[in-house]
CSV table of C-alpha atoms in Angstrom, one decimal:
chain,number,residue,atom,x,y,z
N,1419,MET,CA,9.4,-25.1,-11.0
N,1420,SER,CA,6.8,-22.8,-12.1
N,1421,GLN,CA,5.9,-20.0,-9.9
N,1422,ILE,CA,2.5,-19.4,-11.3
N,1423,GLY,CA,0.5,-20.3,-8.3
N,1424,ASN,CA,2.5,-18.3,-5.8
N,1425,ASN,CA,2.3,-15.4,-7.9
N,1426,ILE,CA,-1.5,-15.6,-8.5
N,1427,LYS,CA,-1.8,-15.7,-4.6
N,1428,LYS,CA,0.3,-12.6,-4.2
N,1429,LEU,CA,-1.5,-11.0,-7.0
N,1430,ARG,CA,-4.6,-11.4,-5.1
N,1431,SER,CA,-3.2,-10.4,-1.9
N,1432,VAL,CA,-1.7,-7.3,-3.2
N,1433,LYS,CA,-4.9,-6.5,-5.1
N,1434,GLY,CA,-7.3,-7.1,-2.5
N,1435,LEU,CA,-9.1,-9.9,-4.4
N,1436,SER,CA,-10.8,-12.9,-3.3
N,1437,GLN,CA,-10.5,-16.4,-5.0
N,1438,GLN,CA,-13.8,-15.9,-6.6
N,1439,ALA,CA,-13.2,-12.1,-7.5
N,1440,PHE,CA,-9.9,-13.3,-9.2
N,1441,ALA,CA,-11.9,-16.5,-10.8
N,1442,ASP,CA,-14.4,-13.9,-12.5
N,1443,LEU,CA,-11.9,-11.9,-14.0
N,1444,PHE,CA,-10.8,-14.5,-16.3
N,1445,GLY,CA,-13.8,-16.8,-16.7
N,1446,LEU,CA,-12.7,-19.4,-14.4
N,1447,THR,CA,-14.0,-21.0,-10.9
N,1448,ARG,CA,-12.8,-20.4,-7.3
N,1449,GLY,CA,-12.1,-24.1,-7.5
N,1450,ASN,CA,-9.5,-23.4,-10.5
N,1451,ILE,CA,-7.6,-20.6,-8.4
N,1452,SER,CA,-7.5,-22.8,-5.3
N,1453,SER,CA,-6.0,-25.8,-7.4
N,1454,TYR,CA,-3.5,-23.2,-8.9
N,1455,GLU,CA,-2.5,-21.7,-5.6
N,1456,GLU,CA,-1.8,-25.1,-4.1
N,1457,ARG,CA,-0.1,-26.5,-7.0
N,1458,ARG,CA,-2.4,-29.2,-7.8
N,1459,ALA,CA,-3.0,-27.9,-11.4
N,1460,GLU,CA,-1.5,-25.1,-13.5
N,1461,PRO,CA,-3.6,-22.8,-15.7
N,1462,LYS,CA,-4.0,-23.2,-19.6
N,1463,ILE,CA,-1.4,-21.0,-21.4
N,1464,GLU,CA,-4.3,-18.7,-22.7
N,1465,VAL,CA,-5.2,-18.0,-19.0
N,1466,MET,CA,-1.7,-17.4,-18.3
N,1467,LEU,CA,-1.4,-15.0,-20.9
N,1468,GLN,CA,-4.8,-13.3,-20.1
N,1469,VAL,CA,-3.3,-12.7,-16.5
N,1470,ALA,CA,-0.1,-11.3,-17.5
N,1471,LYS,CA,-1.6,-9.0,-19.9
N,1472,TYR,CA,-4.3,-7.9,-17.4
N,1473,PHE,CA,-1.5,-7.2,-14.6
N,1474,SER,CA,0.9,-5.5,-17.1
N,1475,ILE,CA,3.4,-8.2,-16.1
N,1476,PRO,CA,5.8,-10.1,-18.5
N,1477,ILE,CA,4.5,-14.0,-19.0
N,1478,ALA,CA,8.3,-15.3,-18.3
N,1479,GLU,CA,8.3,-13.5,-15.0
N,1480,LEU,CA,4.7,-14.5,-14.2
N,1481,LEU,CA,5.7,-18.3,-14.8
N,1482,GLU,CA,9.5,-18.4,-13.2
N,1483,LYS,CA,9.9,-15.4,-10.8
N,1484,GLN,CA,8.5,-14.8,-7.4
N,1485,LEU,CA,7.0,-11.3,-8.0
N,1486,THR,CA,7.7,-8.5,-5.5
N,1487,VAL,CA,4.9,-6.1,-4.1
N,1488,ASN,CA,6.9,-3.2,-6.4
N,1489,GLU,CA,6.4,-5.5,-9.5
N,1490,ILE,CA,2.9,-6.3,-8.8
N,1491,LEU,CA,2.0,-2.4,-8.3
N,1492,ASN,CA,4.2,-1.6,-11.4
N,1493,PHE,CA,6.5,0.3,-9.8
N,1494,GLU,CA,9.5,-1.9,-10.9
N,1495,ASP,CA,10.6,0.4,-13.9
N,1496,TYR,CA,10.8,3.4,-11.9
N,1497,PHE,CA,11.9,2.6,-8.2
N,1498,PRO,CA,14.6,-0.1,-7.3
N,1499,SER,CA,13.4,-2.6,-4.9
N,1500,ASP,CA,16.4,-4.4,-4.1
N,1501,PRO,CA,18.4,-3.0,-1.3
N,1502,LEU,CA,21.8,-4.6,-2.5
N,1503,THR,CA,21.7,-2.3,-5.5
N,1504,ILE,CA,21.2,1.0,-3.3
N,1505,GLU,CA,24.6,2.3,-2.3
N,1506,THR,CA,24.5,5.9,-3.0
N,1507,GLY,CA,22.2,6.8,-0.2
N,1508,THR,CA,20.3,9.0,-2.7
N,1509,LEU,CA,17.0,7.0,-2.4
N,1510,ALA,CA,14.6,7.0,0.7
N,1511,LYS,CA,13.5,3.7,1.9
N,1512,ILE,CA,9.8,3.6,2.7
N,1513,PRO,CA,8.0,1.0,4.6
N,1514,PHE,CA,4.9,-0.1,2.7
N,1515,LEU,CA,1.5,-0.8,4.2
N,1516,ASP,CA,-1.0,-2.7,2.0
N,1517,ARG,CA,-4.6,-3.6,2.4
N,1518,ASP,CA,-3.8,-6.9,4.0
N,1519,TYR,CA,-1.9,-5.0,6.9
N,1520,PHE,CA,-5.2,-3.2,7.8
N,1521,ARG,CA,-7.5,-6.1,6.9
N,1522,HIS,CA,-6.0,-8.1,9.7
N,1523,TYR,CA,-4.9,-5.2,12.1
N,1524,ASP,CA,-5.5,-6.0,15.7
N,1525,GLY,CA,-4.4,-3.0,17.3
N,1526,SER,CA,-0.9,-4.1,17.9
N,1527,ALA,CA,1.0,-2.4,14.8
N,1528,ALA,CA,3.9,-4.3,13.7
N,1529,SER,CA,7.4,-2.5,13.3
N,1530,LEU,CA,7.5,-0.8,10.3
N,1531,ASP,CA,11.1,-1.9,9.6
N,1532,SER,CA,9.3,-5.2,9.3
N,1533,ARG,CA,7.2,-4.2,6.2
N,1534,PRO,CA,8.0,-4.3,2.5
N,1535,SER,CA,9.7,-1.2,1.2
N,1536,ILE,CA,9.5,1.2,-1.7
N,1537,TYR,CA,12.5,3.5,-2.7
N,1538,LEU,CA,11.8,7.1,-3.9
N,1539,PRO,CA,14.6,9.8,-4.7
N,1540,LEU,CA,13.5,12.1,-1.9
N,1541,ASP,CA,16.0,14.7,-0.6
N,1542,SER,CA,14.8,14.8,2.6
N,1543,ASN,CA,15.9,13.6,6.1
N,1544,ASN,CA,12.4,13.1,7.3
N,1545,LYS,CA,10.7,9.6,7.6
N,1546,PHE,CA,8.0,8.6,5.1
N,1547,LEU,CA,5.4,6.0,4.9
N,1548,ALA,CA,3.6,4.6,2.1
N,1549,ILE,CA,0.0,3.3,2.3
N,1550,GLU,CA,-2.3,1.6,-0.3
N,1551,ASN,CA,-5.8,3.2,0.1
N,1552,SER,CA,-8.4,0.7,0.8
N,1553,SER,CA,-12.0,0.4,2.7
N,1554,PHE,CA,-10.3,-1.1,5.5
N,1555,ILE,CA,-9.0,2.4,6.7
N,1556,PRO,CA,-11.8,5.0,7.9
N,1557,HIS,CA,-11.3,8.3,5.9
N,1558,PRO,CA,-13.3,11.6,6.3
N,1559,VAL,CA,-15.9,13.0,3.8
N,1560,GLY,CA,-14.1,14.5,0.9
N,1561,PHE,CA,-11.4,12.3,0.9
N,1562,ALA,CA,-11.1,11.9,-2.9
N,1563,PHE,CA,-8.5,9.3,-3.4
N,1564,GLU,CA,-9.6,5.9,-5.1
N,1565,GLU,CA,-9.2,2.6,-3.8
N,1566,HIS,CA,-5.8,0.7,-4.4
N,1567,MET,CA,-4.0,4.1,-5.0
N,1568,ILE,CA,-0.5,4.5,-3.0
N,1569,LEU,CA,-0.4,7.2,-0.7
N,1570,PHE,CA,2.8,8.8,0.6
N,1571,PHE,CA,3.0,10.5,4.1
N,1572,GLU,CA,5.9,12.4,5.8
N,1573,GLN,CA,6.1,12.0,9.3
N,1574,VAL,CA,5.1,15.2,11.4
N,1575,ARG,CA,7.5,17.2,13.0
N,1576,VAL,CA,7.7,19.9,15.4
N,1577,ASP,CA,9.0,22.4,12.9
N,1578,ILE,CA,6.3,21.7,10.2
N,1579,LEU,CA,3.3,21.8,12.5
N,1580,HIS,CA,2.4,25.2,11.3
N,1581,THR,CA,2.0,23.8,7.8
N,1582,LEU,CA,-0.8,21.2,8.5
N,1583,GLY,CA,-3.8,23.3,8.7
N,1584,ASP,CA,-6.8,21.7,6.4
N,1585,HIS,CA,-4.1,19.1,5.0
N,1586,PHE,CA,-4.9,15.5,5.0
N,1587,GLY,CA,-3.0,13.1,7.1
N,1588,TYR,CA,-2.7,9.6,8.8
N,1589,PHE,CA,-2.9,8.3,12.5
N,1590,GLY,CA,-1.2,5.1,12.7
N,1591,GLY,CA,-2.0,4.5,16.6
N,1592,ASP,CA,-4.6,1.7,17.8
N,1593,THR,CA,-7.1,2.9,15.6
N,1594,PRO,CA,-5.5,3.9,12.4
N,1595,PHE,CA,-7.5,6.5,10.0
N,1596,PHE,CA,-7.2,9.0,7.4
N,1597,GLY,CA,-8.1,12.6,8.7
N,1598,ARG,CA,-7.9,16.3,8.0
N,1599,TYR,CA,-5.7,18.4,10.2
N,1600,ASP,CA,-7.4,21.0,12.3
N,1601,LEU,CA,-5.6,23.9,14.2
N,1602,ALA,CA,-7.5,25.6,16.8
N,1603,GLY,CA,-5.2,28.0,18.7
N,1604,LYS,CA,-2.3,25.8,20.2
N,1605,GLU,CA,-4.1,22.6,19.7
N,1606,ILE,CA,-3.4,20.4,16.8
N,1607,GLY,CA,-6.0,17.7,15.9
N,1608,LEU,CA,-6.4,15.1,13.2
N,1609,VAL,CA,-10.1,15.0,12.7
N,1610,LEU,CA,-12.0,11.7,11.0
N,1611,ASN,CA,-15.5,13.1,11.9
N,1612,ASP,CA,-17.6,14.4,14.5
N,1613,TRP,CA,-16.9,11.6,16.9
N,1614,LYS,CA,-13.5,10.7,16.1
N,1615,LYS,CA,-10.3,13.3,16.5
N,1616,GLU,CA,-6.8,12.4,17.7
N,1617,VAL,CA,-4.8,15.4,19.4
N,1618,TYR,CA,-1.1,15.8,18.5
N,1619,THR,CA,1.0,15.4,21.8
N,1620,ALA,CA,4.9,14.7,22.4
N,1621,GLU,CA,3.6,11.0,23.3
N,1622,THR,CA,1.4,10.5,20.1
N,1623,ALA,CA,3.6,12.4,17.8
N,1624,PRO,CA,5.4,9.3,16.2
N,1625,HIS,CA,2.0,8.4,14.9
N,1626,PHE,CA,1.1,11.6,13.0
N,1627,TRP,CA,1.9,11.8,9.3
N,1628,LYS,CA,1.1,14.5,6.6
N,1629,LEU,CA,0.1,13.6,3.0
N,1630,PHE,CA,2.8,14.1,0.8
N,1631,GLY,CA,2.2,12.7,-2.5
N,1632,LYS,CA,0.4,9.8,-4.5
N,1633,PHE,CA,1.2,7.2,-6.8
N,1634,GLU,CA,-1.8,6.5,-9.3
N,1635,ARG,CA,-1.3,3.9,-12.4
N,1636,VAL,CA,-2.7,5.2,-15.3
N,1637,MET,CA,-4.6,2.7,-17.5
């Protein structure tokens, strides 16, 4: 059975596209996309080829395979996504929070263990987190990262507190946001703006992350 309808729906979800926005990319109607996703119809072969080319996905996989988040984000050539193949312990398993996670965020954060994962060769015992940058996450002035860019964060521990000054970070508590760390005496805060700031304490420590790196697709 063709997976084209499921994959179009997954593509839209990962890329943050409405049915109308997806349809506009390929000269279709919202009704066309709805019928594909509900398996009431399948796109013409020329449309399938356009979708595969646009998202850099092999046509056979678009038709026959249920695509993963890693494959859609074009990580698959570099980072293994199947945990059964990872036996050496040399790759870090990193929970991934996409735009839909924040689109439907209600203040009750789900366990990171339940999220899809990205695997990277990181020589560290620290915890890491991958986040798709989107308009659903507030950020400070000067946060020069593009929409859909994948940002990697390292969980803040006591022994790296002195390195935080003026670095970007992520707060994953009741109201998630990107901010810039500010060190004032013994107080460490992650600042969004003049009205929003979270102070690092022993109780809130698990919610603080320091920007580690980024993944940016080169077109």
